[in-house]
Amino acid sequence: IGQASGGESCSTGECGVLQRADKGLTRQEIADQLQVSQHSVTEYTRRSFDKLHVRNLPAAVSEAIRRGLLDLS
């Protein structure tokens, strides 16, 4: 998880949020699973948007998959 061949990466938290968002979990459910606050989930999401140059969660998940940053198995 997290490192594509081009050197792009996402943190464990960022990738964790994107993987769970892809499964349709809410922010609270993601926070519970990762054992972090909802604020942390929001920050991980915001950082992933910045890194992936997207503006919304579906686009972030799609771009992370396209770049090979997420393992959805």
Coordinates of C-alpha atoms in Angstrom, one line a residue:
I1 CA 0.0 0.0 0.0
G2 CA 1.0 3.5 -0.6
Q3 CA 4.0 3.5 -3.0
A4 CA 3.6 3.6 -6.8
S5 CA 6.4 2.9 -9.1
G6 CA 6.7 6.6 -9.9
G7 CA 7.6 7.5 -6.3
E8 CA 4.2 8.9 -5.4
S9 CA 3.0 7.8 -2.0
C10 CA 0.3 8.2 0.5
S11 CA 0.6 7.8 4.3
T12 CA -0.8 4.8 6.1
G13 CA -3.6 6.9 7.4
E14 CA -4.4 8.4 4.0
C15 CA -4.5 5.0 2.3
G16 CA -6.5 3.6 5.1
V17 CA -9.1 6.3 4.7
L18 CA -9.3 5.9 0.9
Q19 CA -9.6 2.1 1.1
R20 CA -12.4 2.3 3.6
A21 CA -14.2 5.1 1.7
D22 CA -14.1 2.9 -1.3
K23 CA -16.1 0.3 0.7
G24 CA -18.7 3.0 1.5
L25 CA -17.9 3.5 5.1
T26 CA -18.9 6.8 6.8
R27 CA -16.3 9.1 8.4
Q28 CA -17.3 7.8 11.8
E29 CA -17.0 4.2 10.8
I30 CA -13.6 4.9 9.2
A31 CA -12.5 6.7 12.4
D32 CA -13.6 3.8 14.6
Q33 CA -11.8 1.2 12.4
L34 CA -8.6 3.2 12.3
Q35 CA -8.9 4.2 16.0
V36 CA -8.5 7.9 15.2
S37 CA -10.8 10.9 15.5
Q38 CA -13.2 12.1 12.8
H39 CA -10.9 15.1 12.6
S40 CA -8.0 12.9 11.7
V41 CA -10.1 11.2 9.0
T42 CA -10.9 14.6 7.6
E43 CA -7.2 15.6 7.6
Y44 CA -6.1 12.4 5.9
T45 CA -8.8 13.0 3.3
R46 CA -7.7 16.6 2.7
R47 CA -4.1 15.6 2.4
S48 CA -4.9 12.9 -0.1
F49 CA -6.9 15.4 -2.2
D50 CA -3.9 17.7 -2.2
K51 CA -1.4 14.9 -3.2
L52 CA -3.7 13.4 -5.8
H53 CA -4.8 16.8 -7.2
V54 CA -8.5 16.0 -6.9
R55 CA -11.5 17.8 -5.2
N56 CA -13.7 15.0 -4.0
L57 CA -13.6 11.6 -2.4
P58 CA -14.7 9.4 -5.3
A59 CA -12.1 11.1 -7.5
A60 CA -9.4 10.6 -4.8
V61 CA -10.2 6.8 -4.6
S62 CA -10.3 6.5 -8.4
E63 CA -7.0 8.3 -8.8
A64 CA -5.3 6.4 -6.0
I65 CA -6.4 3.1 -7.7
R66 CA -5.2 4.4 -11.1
R67 CA -1.8 5.2 -9.6
G68 CA -1.5 1.9 -7.9
L69 CA -1.5 3.4 -4.4
L70 CA -4.4 1.2 -3.0
D71 CA -4.5 -2.6 -2.6
L72 CA -8.2 -3.4 -2.9
S73 CA -7.8 -7.1 -2.5

